[in-house]
XYZ file of N, CA, C and O in Angstrom:
440
model
N -66.694 -1.123 38.655
C -65.784 -2.357 39.031
C -65.576 -3.842 38.321
O -66.998 -3.824 38.260
N -65.300 -4.327 37.792
C -65.466 -5.808 36.771
C -65.547 -6.594 38.450
O -64.803 -6.422 39.111
N -66.327 -7.547 37.902
C -66.538 -8.287 38.852
C -64.872 -9.823 39.185
O -64.474 -9.325 38.249
N -64.702 -10.670 39.786
C -63.975 -10.281 40.817
C -63.490 -11.664 39.523
O -62.359 -12.015 39.223
N -64.371 -12.360 38.888
C -63.713 -13.440 37.211
C -63.113 -13.207 36.948
O -62.230 -13.991 36.403
N -63.105 -11.457 36.855
C -62.188 -11.317 35.089
C -60.939 -10.982 35.486
O -59.942 -10.562 34.749
N -60.729 -10.596 37.074
C -59.926 -9.926 37.608
C -58.323 -11.015 37.367
O -57.448 -9.945 36.598
N -58.381 -12.075 37.265
C -57.317 -12.645 37.360
C -56.516 -13.159 36.027
O -56.142 -12.880 35.638
N -57.583 -13.029 34.893
C -57.496 -13.502 33.273
C -57.194 -12.724 33.085
O -55.724 -12.206 32.519
N -57.255 -11.112 33.642
C -57.115 -9.644 32.556
C -55.473 -9.089 33.103
O -54.659 -9.009 32.397
N -55.678 -9.425 34.557
C -53.907 -9.454 35.138
C -53.034 -10.159 34.757
O -51.827 -9.502 34.558
N -53.479 -11.638 34.743
C -51.898 -12.626 33.827
C -51.706 -12.351 32.599
O -50.827 -11.795 32.334
N -53.044 -11.514 31.665
C -52.721 -10.695 29.968
C -51.959 -9.735 30.481
O -51.208 -9.642 29.638
N -52.662 -8.634 31.602
C -51.029 -7.961 31.950
C -50.056 -8.163 32.023
O -49.499 -7.354 31.341
N -49.929 -8.501 32.972
C -48.641 -9.680 33.185
C -47.699 -9.738 32.078
O -46.812 -9.188 31.569
N -48.211 -10.308 31.391
C -47.818 -11.247 30.020
C -47.405 -10.214 28.767
O -46.093 -10.166 28.403
N -48.400 -9.011 28.885
C -48.164 -8.626 27.519
C -46.926 -7.512 28.131
O -45.703 -6.495 27.830
N -47.059 -6.978 29.528
C -45.762 -5.972 29.761
C -44.532 -7.032 29.822
O -43.085 -5.872 29.649
N -44.357 -8.190 30.278
C -43.574 -9.269 30.456
C -43.028 -9.185 28.695
O -41.573 -8.675 28.494
N -44.052 -9.005 27.727
C -43.643 -9.373 26.445
C -43.022 -7.845 26.059
O -42.176 -7.743 24.937
N -43.579 -6.695 26.731
C -42.945 -5.212 26.043
C -41.787 -5.070 26.772
O -40.187 -4.603 26.130
N -41.514 -5.923 27.811
C -39.793 -5.242 28.696
C -39.293 -6.440 27.899
O -37.653 -6.050 27.550
N -39.684 -7.651 27.796
C -38.515 -8.399 26.691
C -38.145 -8.151 25.116
O -36.962 -7.883 25.032
N -39.174 -6.845 24.579
C -39.147 -6.460 23.413
C -38.038 -5.380 23.452
O -37.067 -4.830 22.936
N -38.415 -4.776 24.809
C -37.320 -3.308 24.753
C -36.110 -4.212 25.052
O -34.728 -3.063 24.842
N -35.914 -4.814 26.247
C -34.424 -5.582 25.822
C -33.858 -6.347 24.746
O -32.347 -5.923 24.875
N -34.296 -6.448 23.973
C -33.820 -7.224 22.516
C -33.470 -5.494 21.949
O -32.503 -5.924 21.282
N -34.740 -4.447 21.779
C -34.125 -3.699 21.558
C -33.110 -3.049 21.980
O -31.962 -2.838 21.038
N -32.554 -3.285 23.215
C -31.547 -1.749 23.883
C -30.440 -3.079 23.719
O -29.082 -2.488 23.035
N -30.654 -4.402 23.404
C -29.045 -5.616 23.135
C -29.012 -5.103 21.273
O -27.565 -5.112 20.789
N -29.814 -4.470 20.433
C -30.033 -4.353 19.376
C -29.192 -3.245 19.074
O -28.125 -3.464 18.422
N -29.375 -2.355 19.882
C -28.610 -0.936 19.898
C -27.166 -0.895 20.007
O -26.146 -0.510 19.498
N -27.226 -1.830 21.334
C -25.911 -1.937 21.457
C -24.908 -2.844 20.466
O -24.202 -2.774 20.748
N -25.650 -4.276 19.981
C -24.862 -4.486 19.293
C -24.616 -3.819 17.924
O -23.351 -3.842 17.016
N -25.498 -2.721 17.512
C -24.940 -2.078 16.457
C -23.974 -1.030 16.343
O -22.636 -0.791 16.090
N -24.082 -0.097 17.901
C -22.974 0.239 18.173
C -21.373 -0.124 18.332
O -20.719 0.527 17.645
N -21.247 -1.618 18.536
C -20.141 -2.018 18.770
C -19.769 -2.641 17.037
O -18.778 -2.278 16.925
N -20.886 -2.592 16.217
C -20.471 -2.344 14.730
C -20.293 -1.327 14.247
O -19.054 -1.703 13.850
N -20.409 -0.270 14.380
C -20.551 0.590 14.325
C -19.146 1.053 14.260
O -17.791 1.500 13.866
N -18.188 0.743 15.689
C -16.974 1.131 16.018
C -16.280 0.353 15.972
O -15.062 0.491 15.093
N -16.752 -1.701 15.728
C -15.456 -1.427 14.753
C -15.219 -1.474 13.324
O -14.501 -1.360 12.519
N -16.284 -1.126 13.123
C -15.874 -0.443 11.414
C -14.600 0.719 11.104
O -13.858 0.628 10.082
N -15.594 1.482 12.718
C -15.077 2.118 12.258
C -13.389 2.282 12.403
O -12.378 2.452 12.016
N -12.853 1.497 13.154
C -12.024 0.863 13.767
C -11.183 0.031 12.016
O -10.146 0.258 11.588
N -11.949 -0.453 11.829
C -11.158 -1.739 10.051
C -10.776 -0.574 9.934
O -10.064 -0.545 7.874
N -11.859 1.078 9.336
C -11.664 1.656 8.528
C -10.091 2.520 8.483
O -9.309 2.714 7.992
N -9.512 3.110 9.704
C -9.041 3.727 10.483
C -7.560 2.453 9.803
O -6.539 2.882 9.314
N -7.393 1.414 9.891
C -6.319 0.416 10.135
C -6.576 -0.296 8.517
O -5.522 0.131 8.140
N -7.524 0.322 7.805
C -7.347 0.268 6.014
C -6.684 1.287 5.425
O -5.758 0.752 4.485
N -7.165 2.157 5.609
C -6.449 3.752 5.836
C -4.943 3.410 5.740
O -3.650 3.879 4.849
N -4.520 3.671 7.817
C -2.837 3.485 7.527
C -2.048 2.014 7.031
O -1.861 2.146 6.233
N -3.316 0.805 6.469
C -2.512 0.515 5.668
C -2.053 0.667 3.408
O -1.132 0.452 3.365
N -2.838 1.334 3.607
C -3.634 1.425 2.176
C -1.857 2.687 2.251
O -1.148 2.914 1.472
N -2.070 3.968 3.250
C -1.201 5.082 3.454
C 0.468 4.518 3.652
O 1.285 4.758 2.504
N 0.799 3.735 4.095
C 2.061 2.615 4.336
C 2.857 1.671 3.170
O 2.922 1.759 2.370
N 1.031 0.873 2.040
C 1.745 0.610 1.191
C 2.360 1.909 -0.135
O 2.686 1.528 -0.829
N 1.520 2.724 -0.112
C 1.868 3.936 -0.679
C 3.203 4.102 -0.783
O 3.973 4.390 -1.362
N 3.173 4.901 0.769
C 4.596 5.227 1.387
C 6.091 4.480 0.694
O 6.632 4.437 0.356
N 5.254 3.031 0.681
C 6.313 1.655 0.053
C 6.710 1.971 -1.264
O 7.725 2.104 -1.557
N 5.918 2.556 -1.655
C 5.446 1.847 -2.723
C 6.778 3.522 -3.732
O 7.288 3.252 -4.607
N 6.401 4.112 -2.833
C 7.043 5.359 -3.969
C 8.514 5.380 -2.801
O 9.242 5.922 -4.387
N 8.681 4.821 -1.561
C 10.307 4.494 -0.888
C 11.077 3.965 -2.721
O 12.121 3.863 -2.829
N 10.305 2.800 -3.092
C 10.781 1.763 -4.158
C 10.999 2.085 -5.549
O 12.277 1.392 -5.681
N 10.119 3.417 -5.795
C 9.890 4.105 -7.191
C 11.462 4.773 -7.105
O 11.831 4.841 -7.958
N 11.433 4.869 -5.541
C 12.966 6.592 -5.953
C 13.816 5.465 -5.899
O 14.965 5.552 -6.834
N 13.933 4.339 -5.532
C 15.084 3.452 -5.290
C 15.510 3.029 -6.602
O 16.720 2.987 -7.170
N 14.580 2.362 -7.286
C 14.383 1.766 -9.026
C 15.265 2.986 -9.443
O 16.326 3.218 -10.363
N 14.556 4.220 -9.610
C 15.310 5.038 -10.234
C 16.450 5.883 -9.744
O 17.223 5.981 -10.850
N 16.403 5.819 -8.680
C 18.617 5.651 -8.328
C 19.061 5.039 -8.635
O 20.458 4.950 -9.060
N 18.581 3.319 -8.624
C 20.016 2.082 -9.030
C 19.886 2.793 -10.801
O 20.440 1.926 -11.373
N 18.445 3.056 -11.272
C 18.841 3.469 -13.161
C 19.768 4.116 -12.891
O 20.790 4.152 -14.062
N 19.339 5.297 -12.382
C 21.175 6.081 -12.396
C 22.000 6.209 -12.296
O 22.539 6.396 -13.186
N 22.732 4.888 -11.236
C 23.510 4.448 -11.368
C 24.202 4.399 -12.298
O 25.146 3.574 -12.506
N 23.303 2.759 -12.339
C 23.729 2.358 -13.218
C 23.922 2.844 -14.823
O 24.965 2.395 -16.096
N 22.665 3.439 -15.311
C 23.273 4.396 -16.729
C 24.294 5.466 -16.416
O 25.567 5.447 -16.807
N 24.738 5.797 -15.527
C 26.196 6.573 -14.945
C 27.680 5.557 -15.146
O 28.959 5.227 -15.834
N 27.246 4.266 -15.281
C 28.326 4.000 -15.051
C 28.410 2.937 -16.257
O 29.511 2.757 -16.300
N 27.368 2.823 -16.854
C 27.247 2.256 -18.653
C 27.611 3.735 -19.027
O 28.978 3.037 -20.113
N 27.653 4.899 -19.402
C 28.151 5.453 -19.551
C 29.406 5.878 -19.574
O 30.071 6.534 -20.583
N 30.108 5.293 -17.926
C 31.344 5.640 -18.032
C 32.352 4.534 -18.992
O 33.224 4.657 -19.326
N 31.856 3.299 -19.081
C 32.153 1.980 -19.268
C 32.067 2.793 -20.590
O 33.188 2.467 -21.308
N 31.585 3.290 -21.418
C 31.530 3.418 -23.101
C 32.051 4.475 -23.338
O 33.232 4.690 -24.305
N 32.496 5.312 -22.325
C 33.396 6.251 -22.529
C 34.752 6.387 -22.288
O 35.777 6.737 -23.270
N 34.776 5.062 -21.415
C 36.108 4.494 -21.554
C 36.899 3.564 -22.605
O 37.924 4.189 -23.042
N 35.402 3.290 -22.774
C 36.262 2.007 -24.436
C 35.944 2.757 -25.492
O 37.173 2.899 -26.002
N 35.621 4.454 -25.708
C 35.761 5.195 -26.800
C 36.903 5.720 -26.708
O 38.460 6.281 -27.395
N 37.300 6.305 -25.583
C 39.001 6.427 -25.371
C 39.695 5.613 -26.213
O 41.351 5.677 -26.364
N 40.059 3.733 -25.619
C 40.109 3.068 -25.602
C 40.860 3.397 -26.760
O 41.502 2.974 -28.133
N 39.478 3.018 -28.063
C 39.275 3.123 -29.383
C 40.039 4.277 -29.966
O 41.159 4.089 -30.480
N 40.061 5.460 -29.438
C 40.348 6.758 -30.134
C 42.173 6.142 -29.991
O 43.381 6.897 -31.043
N 43.000 5.745 -28.549
C 44.467 5.850 -28.567
C 44.471 4.960 -29.342
O 45.874 5.110 -30.180
N 43.733 3.577 -29.925
C 44.839 2.996 -30.631
C 43.904 3.631 -31.964
O 45.455 2.596 -32.758
N 43.272 4.108 -32.309
C 43.404 4.805 -33.360
C 44.340 5.496 -33.714
O 45.304 5.645 -34.617
N 45.157 6.567 -33.082
C 46.194 7.734 -33.088
C 47.731 6.705 -32.772
O 48.084 7.071 -33.667
N 47.235 5.354 -32.530
C 48.717 4.374 -32.481
C 48.972 4.175 -33.547
O 50.035 4.237 -34.183
N 47.836 3.836 -34.282
C 47.370 3.175 -35.786
C 47.770 4.033 -36.543
O 49.225 3.481 -37.233
N 47.735 5.678 -36.284
C 48.114 6.199 -36.922
C 49.553 6.106 -36.815
O 50.568 7.112 -38.323
N 49.494 6.407 -36.062
C 51.679 7.534 -35.791
C 51.684 6.049 -36.191
O 52.980 6.357 -36.933
N 51.735 4.933 -35.714
C 52.652 3.598 -36.914
C 52.814 3.962 -38.065
O 53.666 4.018 -38.960
N 51.163 3.752 -38.780
C 51.918 4.124 -40.120
C 52.288 5.481 -40.301
O 52.755 5.579 -40.970
N 52.178 6.257 -40.322
C 53.330 7.956 -40.259
C 54.536 7.340 -39.998
O 55.468 7.561 -40.553
N 55.445 6.331 -39.209
C 56.675 6.431 -39.071
C 56.913 5.699 -40.420
O 58.016 5.834 -40.596
N 55.513 4.738 -40.309
C 56.298 3.943 -41.689
C 56.746 4.703 -43.276
O 57.198 3.973 -43.837
N 54.889 5.852 -42.609
C 55.194 6.437 -44.367
C 57.599 7.616 -44.165
O 57.106 7.541 -45.038
N 56.845 7.109 -43.492
C 58.196 8.956 -42.752
C 59.554 7.619 -42.824
O 60.558 8.218 -44.200
N 59.585 6.981 -42.245
C 60.341 5.722 -43.217
C 61.125 5.223 -44.173
O 61.914 5.270 -44.922
N 59.830 5.207 -44.920
C 59.909 4.716 -46.668
C 60.333 6.006 -47.325
O 61.416 6.073 -47.963
N 60.027 7.485 -46.447
C 60.357 8.385 -47.618
C 62.132 8.253 -46.694
O 62.481 9.210 -48.127
N 62.547 8.001 -45.942
C 64.063 8.622 -45.593
C 64.807 7.443 -46.050
O 65.846 7.408 -46.892
N 64.510 6.196 -46.599
C 65.203 5.852 -47.313
C 64.871 5.333 -48.731
O 64.906 5.621 -49.834
């Protein structure tokens, strides 16, 4: 056995060591908990980010389809306008040709 004089200092050192070990274990547990919370937050942020990206892609696709439809509509309107103008031009030419023909016929009759 150890003499009584060594007992209290050794017991004190053992208690200090046990306290430090307990503090270290508690700190490790807190670190593990913090790490798990951080992992959970990262997973949530990834899900949120993916959701936002999917939403942005869907919105972009909708906008692209809308732009295409607007362009088609404008092209159809422009084609109709050009066709109407061409028809009016043709009618004007026909009327001019008829008038010229009338004038020629009138000149021949007289």
